[in-house]
Short mmCIF file of C-alpha atoms and ligand atoms in Angstrom, two decimals:
data_model
loop_
_atom_site.label_atom_id
_atom_site.label_comp_id
_atom_site.label_asym_id
_atom_site.label_seq_id
_atom_site.Cartn_x
_atom_site.Cartn_y
_atom_site.Cartn_z
CA MET I 929 148.89 73.88 110.26
CA THR I 930 148.50 77.26 111.87
CA GLU I 931 145.96 78.15 109.22
CA PHE I 932 143.99 75.05 110.05
CA SER I 933 143.96 75.82 113.74
CA THR I 934 142.79 79.38 113.03
CA ILE I 935 139.90 78.06 110.97
CA TYR I 936 139.21 75.56 113.72
CA LYS I 937 139.22 78.30 116.36
CA LEU I 938 137.04 80.57 114.25
CA SER I 939 134.48 77.88 113.67
CA LEU I 940 134.50 77.08 117.36
CA VAL I 941 133.80 80.75 118.14
CA ALA I 942 131.01 80.76 115.55
CA LEU I 943 129.53 77.62 117.05
CA THR I 944 129.56 79.00 120.60
CA CYS I 945 127.96 82.22 119.35
CA PHE I 946 125.33 80.20 117.56
CA LEU I 947 124.59 78.08 120.64
CA HIS I 948 124.45 81.21 122.75
CA VAL I 949 121.92 82.83 120.43
CA CYS I 950 119.87 79.66 120.43
CA SER I 951 119.82 79.33 124.18
CA SER I 952 119.01 82.99 124.74
CA ARG I 953 116.22 82.70 122.20
CA SER I 954 114.70 79.70 123.91
CA SER I 955 115.03 81.38 127.29
CA SER I 956 113.02 84.32 125.97
CA ASN I 957 110.25 81.80 125.36
CA LYS I 958 110.68 80.13 128.72
CA CYS I 959 107.83 79.26 131.01
CA PRO I 960 106.68 82.12 133.22
CA VAL I 961 106.24 82.63 136.92
CA LEU I 962 102.63 83.74 137.13
CA GLU I 963 101.04 85.93 139.72
CA CYS I 964 97.51 84.73 140.27
CA TRP I 965 94.58 85.58 142.47
CA PHE I 966 93.65 82.57 144.52
CA VAL I 967 89.91 82.91 145.05
CA GLN I 968 87.87 80.57 147.22
CA GLU I 969 84.64 80.57 149.15
CA LYS I 970 84.96 81.55 152.80
CA ALA I 971 84.87 78.47 154.97
CA GLY I 972 82.06 77.97 157.51
CA ARG I 973 79.68 80.62 156.21
CA GLY I 974 76.74 79.16 154.38
CA GLY I 975 73.12 80.00 153.80
CA GLY I 976 73.52 83.05 151.56
CA PHE I 977 72.72 83.14 147.90
CA THR I 978 76.11 84.49 146.96
CA ALA I 979 78.85 82.83 148.93
CA PRO I 980 81.41 85.30 150.25
CA THR I 981 84.86 84.75 148.84
CA THR I 982 88.41 85.42 149.90
CA GLN I 983 91.10 86.56 147.54
CA GLU I 984 94.81 86.01 148.10
CA LYS I 985 97.86 86.58 145.96
CA SER I 986 99.56 83.42 144.81
CA LEU I 987 102.49 82.47 142.65
CA LEU I 988 102.68 79.71 140.05
CA TYR I 989 106.01 78.44 138.81
CA ILE I 990 105.29 76.97 135.41
CA ARG I 991 107.51 74.32 133.85
CA ARG I 992 107.35 71.83 131.06
CA ASP I 993 108.49 68.82 133.03
CA PRO I 994 108.71 68.22 136.78
CA ASP I 995 112.51 67.87 136.77
CA SER I 996 113.32 71.38 135.60
CA HIS I 997 113.76 73.18 138.90
CA SER I 998 115.51 76.26 137.60
CA ALA I 999 112.60 78.56 138.30
CA GLU I 1000 112.38 77.59 141.96
CA SER I 1001 115.54 79.41 142.88
CA GLN I 1002 113.70 82.66 142.24
CA HIS I 1003 112.79 84.83 145.14
CA THR I 1004 109.17 84.88 146.29
CA PRO I 1005 107.82 88.42 146.86
CA ASP I 1006 107.13 89.33 150.49
CA ASP I 1007 103.42 89.96 149.94
CA ILE I 1008 102.78 86.38 148.91
CA ASN I 1009 102.06 83.74 151.51
CA PRO I 1010 104.54 80.83 150.98
CA GLU I 1011 101.53 78.53 151.39
CA ARG I 1012 100.20 79.96 148.14
CA VAL I 1013 103.23 79.17 146.02
CA TYR I 1014 102.67 76.33 143.56
CA PHE I 1015 104.70 74.45 140.97
CA VAL I 1016 102.74 73.59 137.87
CA THR I 1017 103.93 71.09 135.30
CA ASP I 1018 102.40 71.66 131.88
CA PRO I 1019 103.73 69.09 129.38
CA ALA I 1020 101.88 70.79 126.50
CA ALA I 1021 103.55 74.11 127.43
CA THR I 1022 100.27 75.97 126.88
CA LEU I 1023 101.06 78.10 129.92
CA CYS I 1024 104.44 79.00 128.42
CA HIS I 1025 102.79 81.10 125.69
CA ALA I 1026 104.66 84.38 125.17
CA SER I 1027 101.55 86.45 125.97
CA LEU I 1028 101.70 85.15 129.56
CA ASN I 1029 105.33 86.16 129.89
CA PRO I 1030 105.58 89.95 129.50
CA PRO I 1031 109.01 91.58 129.50
CA ARG I 1032 110.37 92.53 132.90
CA GLY I 1033 108.98 95.81 134.18
CA SER I 1034 105.99 95.84 131.84
CA ILE I 1035 102.98 97.61 133.34
CA THR I 1036 100.29 95.39 131.94
CA LYS I 1037 100.24 91.86 133.27
CA PRO I 1038 98.36 88.79 132.15
CA LEU I 1039 95.19 88.08 134.11
CA CYS I 1040 95.12 84.95 136.23
CA GLU I 1041 92.74 83.47 138.75
CA ILE I 1042 92.77 80.08 140.48
CA ASN I 1043 89.93 78.38 142.27
CA PRO I 1044 89.71 75.08 144.10
CA PHE I 1045 87.85 72.65 141.87
CA LEU I 1046 85.62 69.75 142.81
CA PRO I 1047 85.53 66.93 140.25
CA GLN I 1048 82.00 65.67 139.77
CA PRO I 1049 79.91 63.85 137.20
CA SER I 1050 77.85 66.08 134.92
CA SER I 1051 74.19 65.50 134.27
CA LEU I 1052 74.23 67.22 130.87
CA LYS I 1053 72.88 64.91 128.21
CA TRP I 1054 76.02 65.04 126.08
CA VAL I 1055 78.37 64.64 129.04
CA ALA I 1056 76.59 61.98 131.08
CA PRO I 1057 77.89 59.02 128.98
CA LEU I 1058 81.42 59.92 130.13
CA THR I 1059 80.70 58.86 133.71
CA GLU I 1060 78.33 55.99 132.97
CA SER I 1061 80.44 53.50 134.89
CA ALA I 1062 79.60 55.58 138.02
CA LEU I 1063 83.05 54.92 139.41
CA SER I 1064 84.74 57.64 141.36
CA PRO I 1065 88.36 56.58 141.05
CA ILE I 1066 90.93 57.13 143.77
CA TYR I 1067 92.68 59.34 141.24
CA LEU I 1068 90.02 61.97 141.89
CA GLN I 1069 90.84 62.13 145.59
CA ALA I 1070 93.47 64.81 145.30
CA GLU I 1071 93.74 68.57 145.23
CA TRP I 1072 92.22 70.05 142.12
CA PHE I 1073 92.45 73.62 140.90
CA SER I 1074 90.82 75.33 138.01
CA SER I 1075 92.68 78.33 136.56
CA ALA I 1076 91.57 80.99 134.13
CA LEU I 1077 94.20 83.06 132.35
CA GLN I 1078 94.21 85.78 129.79
CA GLY I 1079 97.35 86.77 127.89
CA LEU I 1080 98.36 90.30 127.02
CA ASN I 1081 96.46 92.13 124.27
CA ASP I 1082 93.74 89.48 124.15
CA GLN I 1083 96.15 87.15 122.36
CA MET I 1084 95.12 84.06 124.25
CA GLY I 1085 92.51 82.82 126.69
CA ILE I 1086 93.44 79.70 128.65
CA SER I 1087 91.66 77.63 131.21
CA THR I 1088 93.24 74.64 132.92
CA ILE I 1089 92.39 71.94 135.42
CA THR I 1090 95.39 70.88 137.47
CA ARG I 1091 95.83 68.12 140.01
CA ALA I 1092 98.21 67.68 142.93
CA PRO I 1093 98.43 64.72 145.28
CA THR I 1094 96.77 65.72 148.57
CA GLY I 1095 99.04 67.96 150.63
CA SER I 1096 101.43 68.61 147.74
CA LYS I 1097 102.11 71.88 145.96
CA GLU I 1098 103.23 70.11 142.79
CA HIS I 1099 100.40 70.44 140.31
CA ARG I 1100 100.11 68.91 136.89
CA VAL I 1101 97.86 70.12 134.08
CA VAL I 1102 95.31 67.42 133.26
CA LEU I 1103 93.04 69.40 130.95
CA SER I 1104 93.55 72.72 129.22
CA VAL I 1105 91.32 74.66 126.86
CA THR I 1106 92.62 77.60 124.84
CA SER I 1107 91.34 80.20 122.45
CA LYS I 1108 93.29 82.57 120.24
CA THR I 1109 90.20 84.57 119.36
CA VAL I 1110 89.29 86.12 122.69
CA SER I 1111 87.82 89.15 121.00
CA VAL I 1112 86.64 88.96 117.39
CA GLN I 1113 85.10 91.47 115.02
CA ALA I 1114 83.50 90.27 111.81
CA ARG I 1115 81.75 91.85 108.85
CA LEU I 1116 78.17 90.99 108.03
CA GLY I 1117 77.72 87.92 105.81
CA LYS I 1118 81.32 86.74 106.15
CA PRO I 1119 82.31 83.40 107.71
CA VAL I 1120 83.55 83.62 111.32
CA LEU I 1121 86.03 81.32 113.04
CA LEU I 1122 85.87 81.12 116.82
CA ASP I 1123 89.05 79.34 117.84
CA CYS I 1124 89.03 76.77 120.62
CA SER I 1125 91.15 73.72 121.27
CA PHE I 1126 91.71 71.40 124.17
CA TRP I 1127 94.48 69.18 125.43
CA VAL I 1128 94.36 66.21 127.80
CA ASP I 1129 97.39 64.84 129.63
CA PRO I 1130 97.88 61.43 128.00
CA SER I 1131 99.31 60.05 131.24
CA SER I 1132 96.07 60.79 133.14
CA PRO I 1133 93.71 57.84 133.75
CA LEU I 1134 90.93 60.14 132.52
CA SER I 1135 92.47 60.38 129.09
CA GLY I 1136 91.07 57.97 126.55
CA SER I 1137 87.76 57.56 128.36
CA GLY I 1138 85.99 60.03 126.13
CA PHE I 1139 85.33 63.74 125.96
CA ALA I 1140 82.52 66.10 125.11
CA VAL I 1141 82.55 69.61 123.69
CA GLU I 1142 79.91 72.27 124.02
CA TRP I 1143 79.44 75.75 122.54
CA ARG I 1144 77.09 78.17 124.26
CA TYR I 1145 76.03 81.65 123.36
CA GLN I 1146 75.14 84.39 125.79
CA PHE I 1147 73.89 87.90 125.30
CA ARG I 1148 72.35 90.19 127.93
CA GLY I 1149 71.39 87.36 130.23
CA GLU I 1150 69.93 85.24 127.47
CA GLY I 1151 71.65 82.02 126.55
CA ARG I 1152 71.32 79.21 124.10
CA LEU I 1153 73.14 76.08 123.13
CA VAL I 1154 74.89 76.46 119.78
CA LEU I 1155 76.45 73.01 119.43
CA ALA I 1156 77.19 70.04 121.64
CA TYR I 1157 79.12 66.96 120.69
CA ASP I 1158 79.57 63.77 122.66
CA GLY I 1159 82.90 62.35 121.55
CA LYS I 1160 82.35 59.03 123.29
CA THR I 1161 79.23 58.04 121.37
CA ASP I 1162 80.05 60.32 118.41
CA ARG I 1163 76.79 62.22 118.63
CA LEU I 1164 75.89 65.84 117.93
CA ALA I 1165 73.07 67.19 120.07
CA ASP I 1166 70.00 68.58 118.30
CA THR I 1167 70.13 72.33 118.24
CA LYS I 1168 68.19 74.99 116.38
CA GLU I 1169 71.34 76.73 115.28
CA LYS I 1170 71.83 76.79 111.52
CA GLY I 1171 75.10 77.46 109.73
CA ALA I 1172 77.31 76.56 112.71
CA ARG I 1173 79.74 73.67 112.44
CA LEU I 1174 82.61 71.82 114.06
CA ASP I 1175 85.25 69.78 112.28
CA ILE I 1176 84.62 66.46 114.04
CA GLU I 1177 87.65 64.77 112.52
CA ALA I 1178 90.02 67.54 113.65
CA LEU I 1179 88.34 67.47 117.04
CA HIS I 1180 89.27 63.83 117.55
CA LYS I 1181 92.69 64.12 115.98
CA THR I 1182 94.07 67.34 117.41
CA GLY I 1183 91.49 68.61 119.89
CA ASN I 1184 90.56 71.43 117.50
CA ALA I 1185 87.10 72.40 118.72
CA SER I 1186 86.85 75.64 116.70
CA LEU I 1187 83.38 76.79 115.77
CA VAL I 1188 82.67 78.09 112.29
CA LEU I 1189 79.68 80.36 111.71
CA GLU I 1190 79.15 80.26 107.97
CA GLU I 1191 77.55 83.66 107.59
CA ALA I 1192 77.86 86.37 110.23
CA LYS I 1193 74.55 87.96 111.22
CA VAL I 1194 73.89 90.80 113.63
CA ARG I 1195 72.22 88.39 116.06
CA HIS I 1196 75.51 86.48 116.37
CA SER I 1197 77.09 89.32 118.37
CA GLY I 1198 77.64 88.25 121.96
CA THR I 1199 79.65 85.97 124.23
CA TYR I 1200 80.60 82.43 123.23
CA ILE I 1201 81.70 79.80 125.71
CA CYS I 1202 83.65 76.76 124.57
CA THR I 1203 83.65 73.99 127.15
CA ALA I 1204 85.60 70.74 127.03
CA TYR I 1205 84.46 67.91 129.29
CA LEU I 1206 86.32 64.88 130.53
CA PRO I 1207 84.74 62.46 132.94
CA TYR I 1208 84.32 64.51 136.19
CA LEU I 1209 86.21 67.52 134.80
CA LEU I 1210 85.47 70.54 132.67
CA ALA I 1211 87.31 73.64 131.51
CA GLN I 1212 86.00 76.52 129.45
CA VAL I 1213 87.10 79.66 127.68
CA THR I 1214 84.90 82.59 126.73
CA MET I 1215 85.20 84.89 123.76
CA GLU I 1216 83.41 87.95 122.46
CA LEU I 1217 82.14 88.26 118.93
CA GLU I 1218 80.96 91.55 117.54
CA ILE I 1219 79.49 91.95 114.10
CA VAL I 1220 80.63 95.33 112.83
CA GLU I 1221 79.22 96.71 109.62
CA PRO I 1222 79.73 100.34 108.57
CA PRO I 1223 76.77 102.27 107.09
CA SER I 1224 75.93 102.95 103.44
CA LEU I 1225 75.15 106.62 102.90
CA SER I 1226 72.82 108.30 100.47
CA ILE I 1227 71.90 111.95 100.05
CA HIS I 1228 68.53 113.32 98.90
CA PRO I 1229 67.93 115.19 96.74
CA SER I 1230 70.83 114.34 94.52
CA PRO I 1231 71.81 116.25 92.46
CA LEU I 1232 70.82 119.36 94.40
CA PRO I 1233 68.68 121.98 92.60
CA LEU I 1234 70.27 125.33 91.84
CA ILE I 1235 69.58 127.97 94.45
CA VAL I 1236 69.89 131.73 94.54
CA PRO I 1237 71.29 133.77 97.45
CA GLY I 1238 68.71 134.19 100.21
CA GLN I 1239 67.09 130.86 99.37
CA ALA I 1240 67.17 127.86 101.70
CA LEU I 1241 67.40 124.21 100.80
CA SER I 1242 66.88 121.11 102.90
CA VAL I 1243 69.23 118.15 102.35
CA GLN I 1244 68.84 114.71 103.86
CA CYS I 1245 71.48 112.04 104.44
CA GLU I 1246 70.48 108.50 105.23
CA ALA I 1247 72.85 105.99 106.83
CA SER I 1248 71.61 102.43 106.59
CA GLY I 1249 72.63 98.81 107.09
CA PHE I 1250 75.00 99.42 109.99
CA ALA I 1251 75.73 97.63 113.26
CA PRO I 1252 76.37 98.21 116.11
CA LEU I 1253 74.25 101.25 116.83
CA THR I 1254 77.18 103.58 117.66
CA LEU I 1255 77.16 106.19 114.88
CA GLU I 1256 78.03 109.86 114.54
CA LEU I 1257 76.56 111.70 111.58
CA SER I 1258 77.68 115.18 110.62
CA TRP I 1259 77.86 117.60 107.71
CA GLU I 1260 80.77 119.42 106.14
CA PHE I 1261 80.99 122.08 103.50
CA LYS I 1262 83.93 122.43 101.16
CA GLY I 1263 83.89 125.79 99.39
CA ALA I 1264 85.56 126.95 96.18
CA ASP I 1265 88.70 127.69 98.23
CA GLY I 1266 89.03 123.96 98.90
CA LYS I 1267 88.72 124.37 102.67
CA SER I 1268 86.37 122.14 104.64
CA ARG I 1269 84.33 123.44 107.49
CA PRO I 1270 81.87 121.67 109.77
CA LEU I 1271 78.16 122.39 109.47
CA GLY I 1272 77.16 120.44 112.57
CA SER I 1273 75.12 117.27 112.81
CA GLY I 1274 71.87 118.64 111.39
CA SER I 1275 68.60 117.36 112.86
CA LEU I 1276 68.92 113.64 113.54
CA THR I 1277 66.06 111.19 113.39
CA GLY I 1278 65.72 108.26 115.74
CA HIS I 1279 67.19 104.98 114.55
CA ARG I 1280 65.23 102.13 113.01
CA GLN I 1281 66.11 98.44 112.96
CA ALA I 1282 65.72 96.37 109.80
CA TRP I 1283 64.73 92.70 109.59
CA ASP I 1284 68.40 91.65 109.49
CA GLY I 1285 69.16 93.52 112.71
CA THR I 1286 71.06 96.37 111.07
CA TYR I 1287 70.18 99.96 111.86
CA SER I 1288 69.40 103.06 109.90
CA GLN I 1289 69.33 106.72 110.87
CA SER I 1290 69.17 109.98 108.97
CA THR I 1291 69.94 113.63 109.41
CA ARG I 1292 68.47 116.70 107.73
CA LEU I 1293 70.43 119.86 107.10
CA GLU I 1294 68.96 123.28 106.36
CA LEU I 1295 71.21 125.00 103.82
CA ASP I 1296 70.15 128.60 104.33
CA THR I 1297 72.20 130.88 102.13
CA SER I 1298 71.12 133.91 104.15
CA LYS I 1299 72.64 132.45 107.33
CA LEU I 1300 75.55 130.39 106.08
CA ASP I 1301 78.30 131.82 103.96
CA LEU I 1302 78.22 129.35 101.09
CA GLY I 1303 79.72 131.63 98.42
CA THR I 1304 78.95 130.38 94.95
CA GLY I 1305 78.63 126.85 96.26
CA GLY I 1306 80.87 123.86 96.73
CA GLU I 1307 80.65 120.34 98.03
CA VAL I 1308 78.25 119.28 100.75
CA ASN I 1309 79.54 116.19 102.55
CA CYS I 1310 77.70 113.84 104.84
CA VAL I 1311 80.17 112.14 107.17
CA ALA I 1312 79.50 108.99 109.19
CA VAL I 1313 81.92 107.85 111.88
CA HIS I 1314 81.31 104.25 112.90
CA PRO I 1315 83.38 101.53 114.66
CA GLY I 1316 83.44 99.78 111.24
CA GLY I 1317 85.03 102.77 109.56
CA ARG I 1318 84.41 106.29 108.28
CA ARG I 1319 82.08 106.79 105.32
CA GLU I 1320 81.32 109.88 103.26
CA ALA I 1321 78.78 110.90 100.64
CA ARG I 1322 78.81 114.20 98.79
CA VAL I 1323 76.70 116.40 96.52
CA THR I 1324 77.54 119.60 94.70
CA LEU I 1325 75.83 122.81 95.69
CA ASN I 1326 75.47 125.62 93.12
CA VAL I 1327 74.47 129.04 94.31
CA ILE I 1328 73.64 131.33 91.43
CA GLY I 1329 75.05 134.73 92.29
CA PHE I 1330 72.91 137.83 91.54
CA SER I 1331 75.47 140.50 92.27
CA THR I 1332 78.18 139.46 89.84
CA PRO I 1333 76.86 136.61 87.75
CA SER I 1334 79.60 134.63 86.06
CA ILE I 1335 79.25 133.51 82.46
CA GLU I 1336 78.17 130.05 83.52
CA ASP I 1337 75.65 131.52 85.95
CA SER I 1338 74.21 133.77 83.26
CA MET I 1339 73.98 130.89 80.85
CA ALA I 1340 72.34 128.76 83.51
CA MET I 1341 69.88 131.57 84.20
CA VAL I 1342 69.08 131.99 80.54
CA GLY I 1343 68.62 128.23 80.38
CA VAL I 1344 66.32 128.24 83.39
CA ALA I 1345 64.39 131.19 81.98
CA LEU I 1346 63.93 129.40 78.65
CA VAL I 1347 62.77 126.24 80.38
CA LEU I 1348 60.40 128.22 82.57
CA TYR I 1349 59.07 130.10 79.59
CA GLY I 1350 58.52 126.83 77.78
CA LEU I 1351 56.78 125.37 80.82
CA ILE I 1352 54.46 128.32 81.24
CA LYS I 1353 53.60 128.23 77.56
CA PHE I 1354 52.91 124.51 77.73
CA VAL I 1355 50.80 124.73 80.88
CA SER I 1356 48.73 127.63 79.63
CA TRP I 1357 48.20 125.85 76.31
CA THR I 1358 47.01 122.68 78.06
CA PHE I 1359 44.67 124.68 80.27
CA THR I 1360 43.14 126.73 77.56
CA SER I 1361 42.67 123.78 75.24
CA SER I 1362 41.07 121.59 77.96
CA GLY I 1363 39.10 124.63 79.09
CA SER I 1364 37.72 125.10 75.59
CA ALA I 1365 37.00 121.37 75.37
CA GLU I 1366 35.00 121.58 78.57
CA ALA I 1367 33.27 124.62 77.25
CA ASP I 1368 32.31 122.61 74.12
CA MET I 1369 30.89 119.85 76.36
CA GLU I 1370 28.89 122.43 78.29
CA ASP I 1371 27.60 123.75 74.99
CA LYS I 1372 26.51 120.26 73.86
CA LYS I 1373 24.69 119.61 77.17
CA VAL I 1374 22.81 122.86 76.87
CA LYS I 1375 21.73 121.88 73.38
C1 NAG S 257 90.86 74.31 113.49
O1 NAG S 257 89.78 74.10 112.59
C2 NAG S 257 89.38 75.21 111.82
C3 NAG S 257 88.22 74.81 110.92
O2 NAG S 257 87.27 74.07 111.59
C4 NAG S 257 90.55 75.71 110.99
O3 NAG S 257 90.17 76.85 110.27
C5 NAG S 257 91.73 76.03 111.90
O4 NAG S 257 92.83 76.40 111.13
C6 NAG S 257 92.08 74.82 112.75
N1 NAG S 257 93.12 75.19 113.71
C7 NAG S 257 94.28 74.54 113.78
C8 NAG S 257 95.21 75.05 114.81
O5 NAG S 257 94.51 73.58 113.08
#
């Protein structure tokens, strides 16, 4: 009996430990209290092109359901106006992502900005069908905020539209759009996935009345439409973009609006904006794509000709097919002692751009044996440092020593001498024979 009770007690202890671990684990993933900048246009000052704005600190208590009030007991910092403290219910728990909840005392904080939002019908071709009924429901007469958040280490970009009954501080997420690929690097020719998904509160009257999704591209002030899909009429807008696709089925089923570019090209580098539309509402996340391709290197001449002390030789290294333009080219020499030493960057040419948008650049190095101590030779390396990685190309340099020729050197010299002798013989033979032929011709003409 005592044995039984011991086992019973032990298992009870184990169970409490287990529950404790579980609860502490879930609390580590609990919804955060977010510090946000509340940014709005200054009231009563119109007429300018850029409206002046005010910026105030605000605090958002995030929770999964409106009944969990645990967070509210927390103390509000003194520098935050109590008027700017909000309670946000997010049933999808998007705002409870770990990247928005850094450990206490961490220096880097997630970025967060809130703006007042005005629901309105859109005139875009692929969005207009959503508000065809032209009703402006009472539901819209409320306080609406749009928030943009960015988690730590670019893990997550989130944008939400929240609604609170007029005069209330209790907001509820109605629409959220997220991306896990805030900053993407891709190699040339590879497929690229730009992640984007959206969520609509099923209890909102706006849910079920259709949605639209749009992908835009921007680079240095230039923009273009990549894809647009009207989920209500199941129509893709005509765009010039080739090799870009959405999974329409996944879009309807799970709100997965990810864009796939089938083959990365240099011209794809830039900013992408994924926007989800509901009737009267929109939320968007932006992401950066950079196509990064390291250079291919080639050295000319290769192999290098033999040189003798006092002679100079010019070597060229060409880096091609790289993007972006950021590249550092340099030379190194590795002597017989196995030690590497820098030879500088040589004389660089300007860069050229190929049809596919990749760049090329080259550098020329003067290997002057009278100025550089190259010994009996070694390895000449061309080194390229690029955001896509470090690349090297090498050639062997042979300096034939005159002072103390080694056996190989002597043999090489004998070889060279023989070849030269042969060449001279051959050339003189050709000349004399053609010379005599010409002389014969001359003779014939005279006759
Ligand atoms: C979304 O769709 C893309 C392909 O279109 C897929 O690669 C990705 O895994 C999907 N994401 C989720 C969360 O299912």
